[in-house]
Amino acid sequence: MKIVTVVGARPQFIKAAAGSREIRKEHQEILVHTGQHFDDNMSDIFFREMGIPKPDYNLGISGGSHAQMTANMLVAIEEVLVNEKPDALLVYGDTNSTLAAALAAVKLRIPVFHVEAGNRLGTLENPEEINRITTDHVATLDFCATMDSYEKLAREGLADRSHCVGNIMYDSFLHFADLPWTPNILGLDGKPVEVPDEFYYMTCHRQENTYSDEPLTEILSAMESLDAPTIYAVHPRNHERALRILSKEHFSNIILTQPVGYSDSVHLTKNAKKIVTDSGGLQCEAFYAGVQCVFVLDFVVWPETMVDNRNQLAKADRNDILEKLSKEQKIDPLYQPFGDGHAAEKICGIIRDWEKNK
Ligand code: UDP
């Protein structure tokens, strides 16, 4: 088959690294990058480092309101689909790129395959929730990372098109976690950062935690008081704010870095004392690595990680974060709800069966 894959944001590149490798063994893949993330350290580095094929199209669409971004993508992706006439469209996750591609394809009657389907935060206050729901419902095949996601789709009447295959990010994680690590981390001043023997790893970029100085100051104030420095890989949107807070509050136990590459992120995760994040992907990686995580948000994203203090929700509140960090986790080595690290192969197998029977 000819399959158009649309990606646009960092977590999608990480998923596509595993997906494209497998898809290209038996199909022709046309890769479209919407341009949603465009800096070298938010985009190109993943293509280089993870061996993701060069995109056939780069639409150069980023910024603006949700409506502007999604609308511009919808128009540009429709044009690609009309030109390429693919047999199917493949999308990952829940970004505006995912939604725009799914809508463009379904209106052209091109079957949509959605990887990481069935996640629900249970509230439309989360801007990506509408992207998830819409994409799952217009898709022909929904690939779920966990049984919980599969059951959520079954409750929405989508069981017949849904398959639990495991988390495709786990495929990428296992691959990179086993490779040797040569850190290549730059501070916000562009100078190389030395990784301390003991450290906490933090990412924080969601709107809910970075719309003003207040929530981020609370989070950083918790990190400042810990027994080892924190490496905070700062999303480009928040560079200025993070620098300002550190200087205003005289915080000196926090190392601000530019976004790191995937190998660095995986190895920082594996070697950290604990992790504080508002990232959906990083909390799963913490879980895979057996490193305890505190997730700063009001909503659970991956309920299967929320066991035995392995991942705990915290408010953007210094005391709440410190209290959660003070707890010990318990790890049951037999508990692995994210599959076996072969999600991409399973996805290809199901696509093969679908193609035979359609
Ligand atoms: N990540 C990375 N470099 C960084 C921060 C995160 O490679 O500086 C990786 C992280 O390991 C995880 C993914 O990016 O695999 C998470 O992406 P992000 O936080 O942008 O999105 P979300 O998970 O919230 O959808």
PDB file of C-alpha atoms in Angstrom, residues 73-335:
ATOM      1  CA  MET A  73      -2.853  22.163   8.215  1.00  0.00           C
ATOM      2  CA  LEU A  74      -6.193  20.858   7.012  1.00  0.00           C
ATOM      3  CA  VAL A  75      -5.870  22.750   3.723  1.00  0.00           C
ATOM      4  CA  ALA A  76      -2.221  21.811   3.151  1.00  0.00           C
ATOM      5  CA  ILE A  77      -2.674  18.129   4.067  1.00  0.00           C
ATOM      6  CA  GLU A  78      -5.718  17.825   1.826  1.00  0.00           C
ATOM      7  CA  GLU A  79      -3.569  19.004  -1.067  1.00  0.00           C
ATOM      8  CA  VAL A  80      -0.903  16.383  -0.306  1.00  0.00           C
ATOM      9  CA  LEU A  81      -3.535  13.638  -0.085  1.00  0.00           C
ATOM     10  CA  VAL A  82      -5.156  14.696  -3.346  1.00  0.00           C
ATOM     11  CA  ASN A  83      -1.714  14.634  -5.035  1.00  0.00           C
ATOM     12  CA  GLU A  84      -0.497  11.385  -3.540  1.00  0.00           C
ATOM     13  CA  LYS A  85      -3.764   9.396  -3.578  1.00  0.00           C
ATOM     14  CA  PRO A  86      -2.647   7.078  -0.763  1.00  0.00           C
ATOM     15  CA  ASP A  87      -4.415   3.879   0.299  1.00  0.00           C
ATOM     16  CA  ALA A  88      -4.337   4.969   3.939  1.00  0.00           C
ATOM     17  CA  LEU A  89      -3.261   7.698   6.352  1.00  0.00           C
ATOM     18  CA  LEU A  90      -1.289   6.976   9.524  1.00  0.00           C
ATOM     19  CA  VAL A  91      -1.266   9.376  12.494  1.00  0.00           C
ATOM     20  CA  TYR A  92       0.106   9.279  16.030  1.00  0.00           C
ATOM     21  CA  GLY A  93      -1.088  10.784  19.293  1.00  0.00           C
ATOM     22  CA  ASP A  94      -3.262  13.811  19.825  1.00  0.00           C
ATOM     23  CA  THR A  95      -1.806  17.019  18.421  1.00  0.00           C
ATOM     24  CA  ASN A  96      -3.394  19.490  16.018  1.00  0.00           C
ATOM     25  CA  SER A  97      -1.388  17.768  13.253  1.00  0.00           C
ATOM     26  CA  THR A  98      -3.138  14.472  14.157  1.00  0.00           C
ATOM     27  CA  LEU A  99      -6.593  16.023  14.037  1.00  0.00           C
ATOM     28  CA  ALA A 100      -6.038  17.988  10.832  1.00  0.00           C
ATOM     29  CA  ALA A 101      -4.656  14.957   8.996  1.00  0.00           C
ATOM     30  CA  ALA A 102      -7.453  12.655  10.177  1.00  0.00           C
ATOM     31  CA  LEU A 103     -10.158  15.123   9.127  1.00  0.00           C
ATOM     32  CA  ALA A 104      -8.591  15.800   5.741  1.00  0.00           C
ATOM     33  CA  ALA A 105      -8.279  12.069   5.032  1.00  0.00           C
ATOM     34  CA  VAL A 106     -11.690  10.921   6.191  1.00  0.00           C
ATOM     35  CA  LYS A 107     -13.439  13.546   4.043  1.00  0.00           C
ATOM     36  CA  LEU A 108     -11.528  12.183   1.051  1.00  0.00           C
ATOM     37  CA  ARG A 109     -12.588   8.667   2.075  1.00  0.00           C
ATOM     38  CA  ILE A 110      -9.031   7.640   2.814  1.00  0.00           C
ATOM     39  CA  PRO A 111      -8.901   5.119   5.684  1.00  0.00           C
ATOM     40  CA  VAL A 112      -7.242   6.517   8.836  1.00  0.00           C
ATOM     41  CA  PHE A 113      -4.999   4.461  11.145  1.00  0.00           C
ATOM     42  CA  HIS A 114      -4.590   6.036  14.582  1.00  0.00           C
ATOM     43  CA  VAL A 115      -1.729   4.978  16.832  1.00  0.00           C
ATOM     44  CA  GLU A 116      -2.053   5.755  20.570  1.00  0.00           C
ATOM     45  CA  ALA A 117      -5.825   5.731  20.363  1.00  0.00           C
ATOM     46  CA  GLY A 118      -8.257   5.600  23.261  1.00  0.00           C
ATOM     47  CA  ASN A 119      -6.545   7.901  25.743  1.00  0.00           C
ATOM     48  CA  ARG A 120      -9.044  10.027  27.624  1.00  0.00           C
ATOM     49  CA  LEU A 121      -8.432  12.613  30.300  1.00  0.00           C
ATOM     50  CA  GLY A 122     -12.171  12.919  30.775  1.00  0.00           C
ATOM     51  CA  THR A 123     -12.356  16.670  30.260  1.00  0.00           C
ATOM     52  CA  LEU A 124     -12.560  19.014  27.301  1.00  0.00           C
ATOM     53  CA  GLU A 125     -10.606  21.529  29.397  1.00  0.00           C
ATOM     54  CA  ASN A 126      -7.585  19.691  28.055  1.00  0.00           C
ATOM     55  CA  PRO A 127      -7.155  21.037  24.519  1.00  0.00           C
ATOM     56  CA  GLU A 128      -5.913  17.725  23.097  1.00  0.00           C
ATOM     57  CA  GLU A 129      -8.964  15.781  24.314  1.00  0.00           C
ATOM     58  CA  ILE A 130     -11.051  16.864  21.336  1.00  0.00           C
ATOM     59  CA  ASN A 131      -8.232  15.812  18.997  1.00  0.00           C
ATOM     60  CA  ARG A 132      -8.195  12.346  20.584  1.00  0.00           C
ATOM     61  CA  ILE A 133     -11.953  11.811  20.523  1.00  0.00           C
ATOM     62  CA  THR A 134     -12.405  13.048  16.957  1.00  0.00           C
ATOM     63  CA  THR A 135      -9.478  11.105  15.526  1.00  0.00           C
ATOM     64  CA  ASP A 136     -10.517   7.855  17.235  1.00  0.00           C
ATOM     65  CA  HIS A 137     -14.055   8.175  15.913  1.00  0.00           C
ATOM     66  CA  VAL A 138     -13.134   8.906  12.284  1.00  0.00           C
ATOM     67  CA  ALA A 139     -10.405   6.242  12.170  1.00  0.00           C
ATOM     68  CA  THR A 140     -10.783   2.889  10.445  1.00  0.00           C
ATOM     69  CA  LEU A 141      -8.220   1.216  12.731  1.00  0.00           C
ATOM     70  CA  ASP A 142      -7.477   2.390  16.281  1.00  0.00           C
ATOM     71  CA  PHE A 143      -4.278   1.086  17.880  1.00  0.00           C
ATOM     72  CA  CYS A 144      -4.326   1.341  21.675  1.00  0.00           C
ATOM     73  CA  ALA A 145      -1.260   1.348  23.905  1.00  0.00           C
ATOM     74  CA  THR A 146      -3.000  -0.334  26.845  1.00  0.00           C
ATOM     75  CA  MET A 147      -6.074  -2.391  27.700  1.00  0.00           C
ATOM     76  CA  ASP A 148      -7.448   0.607  29.589  1.00  0.00           C
ATOM     77  CA  SER A 149      -7.439   2.662  26.363  1.00  0.00           C
ATOM     78  CA  TYR A 150      -8.982  -0.241  24.471  1.00  0.00           C
ATOM     79  CA  GLU A 151     -11.774  -0.523  27.041  1.00  0.00           C
ATOM     80  CA  LYS A 152     -12.452   3.195  26.809  1.00  0.00           C
ATOM     81  CA  LEU A 153     -12.933   2.864  23.049  1.00  0.00           C
ATOM     82  CA  ALA A 154     -15.110  -0.208  23.533  1.00  0.00           C
ATOM     83  CA  ARG A 155     -17.350   1.866  25.850  1.00  0.00           C
ATOM     84  CA  GLU A 156     -17.628   4.441  23.045  1.00  0.00           C
ATOM     85  CA  GLY A 157     -18.778   1.715  20.651  1.00  0.00           C
ATOM     86  CA  LEU A 158     -15.472   1.378  18.794  1.00  0.00           C
ATOM     87  CA  ALA A 159     -14.394  -2.125  19.865  1.00  0.00           C
ATOM     88  CA  ASP A 160     -14.639  -3.582  16.354  1.00  0.00           C
ATOM     89  CA  ARG A 161     -11.998  -1.229  14.962  1.00  0.00           C
ATOM     90  CA  SER A 162      -9.728  -1.145  18.038  1.00  0.00           C
ATOM     91  CA  HIS A 163      -6.678  -3.240  18.877  1.00  0.00           C
ATOM     92  CA  CYS A 164      -4.454  -3.253  21.948  1.00  0.00           C
ATOM     93  CA  VAL A 165      -0.881  -3.440  20.611  1.00  0.00           C
ATOM     94  CA  GLY A 166       1.224  -1.901  23.402  1.00  0.00           C
ATOM     95  CA  ASN A 167       2.854   1.501  23.463  1.00  0.00           C
ATOM     96  CA  ILE A 168       4.916   2.245  20.377  1.00  0.00           C
ATOM     97  CA  MET A 169       7.016   4.646  22.498  1.00  0.00           C
ATOM     98  CA  TYR A 170       8.128   1.626  24.471  1.00  0.00           C
ATOM     99  CA  ASP A 171       9.619   0.201  21.237  1.00  0.00           C
ATOM    100  CA  SER A 172      11.744   3.343  20.849  1.00  0.00           C
ATOM    101  CA  PHE A 173      12.594   3.502  24.540  1.00  0.00           C
ATOM    102  CA  LEU A 174      13.904  -0.057  24.686  1.00  0.00           C
ATOM    103  CA  HIS A 175      15.980   0.448  21.567  1.00  0.00           C
ATOM    104  CA  PHE A 176      17.709   3.604  22.861  1.00  0.00           C
ATOM    105  CA  ALA A 177      17.964   2.584  26.497  1.00  0.00           C
ATOM    106  CA  ASP A 178      20.280  -0.255  25.457  1.00  0.00           C
ATOM    107  CA  LEU A 179      22.650   1.895  23.405  1.00  0.00           C
ATOM    108  CA  PRO A 180      25.709   3.519  24.996  1.00  0.00           C
ATOM    109  CA  TRP A 181      25.267   7.124  26.106  1.00  0.00           C
ATOM    110  CA  THR A 182      27.478  10.065  25.234  1.00  0.00           C
ATOM    111  CA  PRO A 183      25.739  13.080  26.764  1.00  0.00           C
ATOM    112  CA  ASN A 184      25.384  16.032  24.449  1.00  0.00           C
ATOM    113  CA  ILE A 185      23.488  18.528  26.561  1.00  0.00           C
ATOM    114  CA  LEU A 186      23.689  22.290  26.147  1.00  0.00           C
ATOM    115  CA  GLY A 187      22.748  24.929  28.682  1.00  0.00           C
ATOM    116  CA  LEU A 188      20.533  27.831  27.734  1.00  0.00           C
ATOM    117  CA  ASP A 189      23.771  29.814  27.221  1.00  0.00           C
ATOM    118  CA  GLY A 190      24.832  27.275  24.556  1.00  0.00           C
ATOM    119  CA  LYS A 191      27.667  25.852  26.694  1.00  0.00           C
ATOM    120  CA  PRO A 192      27.942  22.073  27.312  1.00  0.00           C
ATOM    121  CA  VAL A 193      26.389  20.892  30.573  1.00  0.00           C
ATOM    122  CA  GLU A 194      28.113  18.346  32.716  1.00  0.00           C
ATOM    123  CA  VAL A 195      25.702  15.742  34.090  1.00  0.00           C
ATOM    124  CA  PRO A 196      26.113  15.459  37.878  1.00  0.00           C
ATOM    125  CA  ASP A 197      26.432  11.986  39.478  1.00  0.00           C
ATOM    126  CA  GLU A 198      23.093  12.437  41.206  1.00  0.00           C
ATOM    127  CA  PHE A 199      20.276  14.538  39.811  1.00  0.00           C
ATOM    128  CA  TYR A 200      16.550  14.890  39.301  1.00  0.00           C
ATOM    129  CA  TYR A 201      15.209  15.188  35.740  1.00  0.00           C
ATOM    130  CA  MET A 202      12.426  17.642  35.016  1.00  0.00           C
ATOM    131  CA  THR A 203      10.417  18.782  32.001  1.00  0.00           C
ATOM    132  CA  CYS A 204       7.508  21.187  32.208  1.00  0.00           C
ATOM    133  CA  HIS A 205       5.906  22.889  29.273  1.00  0.00           C
ATOM    134  CA  ARG A 206       2.129  22.571  29.375  1.00  0.00           C
ATOM    135  CA  GLN A 207       0.028  25.674  29.151  1.00  0.00           C
ATOM    136  CA  GLU A 208      -1.518  24.871  32.560  1.00  0.00           C
ATOM    137  CA  ASN A 209       1.917  25.157  34.273  1.00  0.00           C
ATOM    138  CA  THR A 210       3.573  27.835  32.198  1.00  0.00           C
ATOM    139  CA  TYR A 211       0.892  30.400  31.362  1.00  0.00           C
ATOM    140  CA  SER A 212       2.319  32.682  34.083  1.00  0.00           C
ATOM    141  CA  ASP A 213       5.284  32.726  36.470  1.00  0.00           C
ATOM    142  CA  GLU A 214       3.291  31.452  39.429  1.00  0.00           C
ATOM    143  CA  PRO A 215       2.900  27.694  38.794  1.00  0.00           C
ATOM    144  CA  LEU A 216       6.398  27.299  37.377  1.00  0.00           C
ATOM    145  CA  THR A 217       7.881  29.201  40.338  1.00  0.00           C
ATOM    146  CA  GLU A 218       6.130  26.763  42.722  1.00  0.00           C
ATOM    147  CA  ILE A 219       7.474  23.750  40.830  1.00  0.00           C
ATOM    148  CA  LEU A 220      11.007  25.144  40.637  1.00  0.00           C
ATOM    149  CA  SER A 221      10.895  26.123  44.291  1.00  0.00           C
ATOM    150  CA  ALA A 222      10.220  22.465  45.164  1.00  0.00           C
ATOM    151  CA  MET A 223      13.129  21.321  42.997  1.00  0.00           C
ATOM    152  CA  GLU A 224      15.446  23.953  44.501  1.00  0.00           C
ATOM    153  CA  SER A 225      15.061  22.437  47.957  1.00  0.00           C
ATOM    154  CA  LEU A 226      15.991  18.855  46.970  1.00  0.00           C
ATOM    155  CA  ASP A 227      19.147  16.968  47.956  1.00  0.00           C
ATOM    156  CA  ALA A 228      20.586  16.959  44.411  1.00  0.00           C
ATOM    157  CA  PRO A 229      20.453  19.345  41.470  1.00  0.00           C
ATOM    158  CA  THR A 230      17.636  19.219  38.938  1.00  0.00           C
ATOM    159  CA  ILE A 231      18.263  19.076  35.213  1.00  0.00           C
ATOM    160  CA  TYR A 232      15.363  20.940  33.644  1.00  0.00           C
ATOM    161  CA  ALA A 233      15.213  20.534  29.847  1.00  0.00           C
ATOM    162  CA  VAL A 234      13.291  23.653  28.929  1.00  0.00           C
ATOM    163  CA  HIS A 235      10.845  23.821  26.019  1.00  0.00           C
ATOM    164  CA  PRO A 236      11.759  26.797  23.753  1.00  0.00           C
ATOM    165  CA  ARG A 237       8.447  28.495  24.649  1.00  0.00           C
ATOM    166  CA  ASN A 238       9.525  28.764  28.267  1.00  0.00           C
ATOM    167  CA  HIS A 239      13.210  29.734  28.057  1.00  0.00           C
ATOM    168  CA  GLU A 240      12.661  33.340  28.999  1.00  0.00           C
ATOM    169  CA  ARG A 241      10.279  32.554  31.832  1.00  0.00           C
ATOM    170  CA  ALA A 242      12.539  29.891  33.348  1.00  0.00           C
ATOM    171  CA  LEU A 243      15.588  32.167  33.221  1.00  0.00           C
ATOM    172  CA  ARG A 244      13.650  35.036  34.770  1.00  0.00           C
ATOM    173  CA  ILE A 245      12.327  32.910  37.645  1.00  0.00           C
ATOM    174  CA  LEU A 246      15.746  31.460  38.471  1.00  0.00           C
ATOM    175  CA  SER A 247      17.331  34.873  38.603  1.00  0.00           C
ATOM    176  CA  LYS A 248      14.455  36.517  40.523  1.00  0.00           C
ATOM    177  CA  GLU A 249      14.258  33.747  43.135  1.00  0.00           C
ATOM    178  CA  HIS A 250      18.060  33.195  43.322  1.00  0.00           C
ATOM    179  CA  PHE A 251      17.616  29.462  42.651  1.00  0.00           C
ATOM    180  CA  SER A 252      21.002  27.766  42.259  1.00  0.00           C
ATOM    181  CA  ASN A 253      20.166  24.044  42.487  1.00  0.00           C
ATOM    182  CA  ILE A 254      18.564  23.896  39.032  1.00  0.00           C
ATOM    183  CA  ILE A 255      20.387  23.430  35.744  1.00  0.00           C
ATOM    184  CA  LEU A 256      18.460  24.841  32.792  1.00  0.00           C
ATOM    185  CA  THR A 257      19.204  23.142  29.501  1.00  0.00           C
ATOM    186  CA  GLN A 258      18.009  23.392  25.943  1.00  0.00           C
ATOM    187  CA  PRO A 259      15.683  20.576  24.862  1.00  0.00           C
ATOM    188  CA  VAL A 260      17.788  17.430  24.723  1.00  0.00           C
ATOM    189  CA  GLY A 261      17.903  14.724  22.064  1.00  0.00           C
ATOM    190  CA  TYR A 262      16.116  11.427  22.562  1.00  0.00           C
ATOM    191  CA  SER A 263      19.155   9.440  23.660  1.00  0.00           C
ATOM    192  CA  ASP A 264      19.921  12.091  26.277  1.00  0.00           C
ATOM    193  CA  SER A 265      16.317  12.125  27.461  1.00  0.00           C
ATOM    194  CA  VAL A 266      16.164   8.342  27.798  1.00  0.00           C
ATOM    195  CA  HIS A 267      19.455   8.174  29.686  1.00  0.00           C
ATOM    196  CA  LEU A 268      18.650  11.143  31.919  1.00  0.00           C
ATOM    197  CA  THR A 269      15.441   9.267  32.730  1.00  0.00           C
ATOM    198  CA  LYS A 270      17.224   6.004  33.489  1.00  0.00           C
ATOM    199  CA  ASN A 271      19.832   7.675  35.698  1.00  0.00           C
ATOM    200  CA  ALA A 272      17.697  10.216  37.549  1.00  0.00           C
ATOM    201  CA  LYS A 273      16.901   9.900  41.258  1.00  0.00           C
ATOM    202  CA  LYS A 274      13.307  10.860  40.461  1.00  0.00           C
ATOM    203  CA  ILE A 275      11.426  12.683  37.725  1.00  0.00           C
ATOM    204  CA  VAL A 276       9.077  15.645  37.826  1.00  0.00           C
ATOM    205  CA  THR A 277       7.184  16.361  34.617  1.00  0.00           C
ATOM    206  CA  ASP A 278       3.959  17.359  32.962  1.00  0.00           C
ATOM    207  CA  SER A 279       4.739  15.274  29.878  1.00  0.00           C
ATOM    208  CA  GLY A 280       2.593  12.308  28.938  1.00  0.00           C
ATOM    209  CA  GLY A 281       5.502  10.555  27.251  1.00  0.00           C
ATOM    210  CA  LEU A 282       8.122  11.151  29.908  1.00  0.00           C
ATOM    211  CA  GLN A 283       5.944   9.740  32.704  1.00  0.00           C
ATOM    212  CA  CYS A 284       5.675   6.482  30.731  1.00  0.00           C
ATOM    213  CA  GLU A 285       9.420   6.391  30.169  1.00  0.00           C
ATOM    214  CA  ALA A 286       9.981   6.914  33.900  1.00  0.00           C
ATOM    215  CA  PHE A 287       7.705   3.929  34.448  1.00  0.00           C
ATOM    216  CA  TYR A 288       9.624   1.770  31.933  1.00  0.00           C
ATOM    217  CA  ALA A 289      12.901   2.733  33.626  1.00  0.00           C
ATOM    218  CA  GLY A 290      11.509   2.018  37.104  1.00  0.00           C
ATOM    219  CA  VAL A 291      12.220   5.610  38.173  1.00  0.00           C
ATOM    220  CA  GLN A 292       9.610   7.262  40.336  1.00  0.00           C
ATOM    221  CA  CYS A 293       7.690  10.136  38.763  1.00  0.00           C
ATOM    222  CA  VAL A 294       5.628  13.063  39.995  1.00  0.00           C
ATOM    223  CA  PHE A 295       3.231  14.308  37.345  1.00  0.00           C
ATOM    224  CA  VAL A 296       2.227  17.938  37.740  1.00  0.00           C
ATOM    225  CA  LEU A 297      -1.251  18.277  36.313  1.00  0.00           C
ATOM    226  CA  ASP A 298      -4.876  18.083  37.430  1.00  0.00           C
ATOM    227  CA  PHE A 299      -5.682  15.083  35.228  1.00  0.00           C
ATOM    228  CA  VAL A 300      -4.424  11.535  34.994  1.00  0.00           C
ATOM    229  CA  VAL A 301      -3.033  10.797  31.533  1.00  0.00           C
ATOM    230  CA  TRP A 302      -1.794   7.209  31.938  1.00  0.00           C
ATOM    231  CA  PRO A 303      -3.828   5.613  34.758  1.00  0.00           C
ATOM    232  CA  GLU A 304      -1.832   2.375  34.509  1.00  0.00           C
ATOM    233  CA  THR A 305       1.293   4.178  35.813  1.00  0.00           C
ATOM    234  CA  MET A 306      -0.511   5.422  38.932  1.00  0.00           C
ATOM    235  CA  VAL A 307       0.228   2.376  41.076  1.00  0.00           C
ATOM    236  CA  ASP A 308       2.307   1.910  44.227  1.00  0.00           C
ATOM    237  CA  ASN A 309       3.510   5.545  44.152  1.00  0.00           C
ATOM    238  CA  ARG A 310       5.302   4.917  40.865  1.00  0.00           C
ATOM    239  CA  ASN A 311       3.607   7.960  39.374  1.00  0.00           C
ATOM    240  CA  GLN A 312       1.669  10.464  41.473  1.00  0.00           C
ATOM    241  CA  LEU A 313      -0.360  13.494  40.533  1.00  0.00           C
ATOM    242  CA  ALA A 314       0.675  16.751  42.173  1.00  0.00           C
ATOM    243  CA  LYS A 315      -0.638  20.289  42.003  1.00  0.00           C
ATOM    244  CA  ALA A 316       1.739  23.021  40.868  1.00  0.00           C
ATOM    245  CA  ASP A 317       2.379  23.584  44.564  1.00  0.00           C
ATOM    246  CA  ARG A 318       5.769  23.365  46.290  1.00  0.00           C
ATOM    247  CA  ASN A 319       4.550  21.438  49.335  1.00  0.00           C
ATOM    248  CA  ASP A 320       2.415  19.005  47.378  1.00  0.00           C
ATOM    249  CA  ILE A 321       5.309  18.170  45.021  1.00  0.00           C
ATOM    250  CA  LEU A 322       7.729  17.706  47.927  1.00  0.00           C
ATOM    251  CA  GLU A 323       5.276  15.510  49.772  1.00  0.00           C
ATOM    252  CA  LYS A 324       4.823  13.271  46.716  1.00  0.00           C
ATOM    253  CA  LEU A 325       8.577  13.154  46.140  1.00  0.00           C
ATOM    254  CA  SER A 326       9.140  12.029  49.721  1.00  0.00           C
ATOM    255  CA  LYS A 327       7.138   8.833  49.222  1.00  0.00           C
ATOM    256  CA  GLU A 328       8.736   5.537  48.296  1.00  0.00           C
ATOM    257  CA  GLN A 329       7.589   3.570  45.291  1.00  0.00           C
ATOM    258  CA  LYS A 330       7.123  -0.186  45.048  1.00  0.00           C
ATOM    259  CA  ILE A 331       7.809  -1.989  41.785  1.00  0.00           C
ATOM    260  CA  ASP A 332       6.108  -5.203  40.769  1.00  0.00           C
ATOM    261  CA  PRO A 333       8.397  -6.523  38.001  1.00  0.00           C
ATOM    262  CA  LEU A 334       5.561  -8.597  36.530  1.00  0.00           C
ATOM    263  CA  TYR A 335       3.318  -5.566  36.015  1.00  0.00           C
TER     264      TYR A 335
END
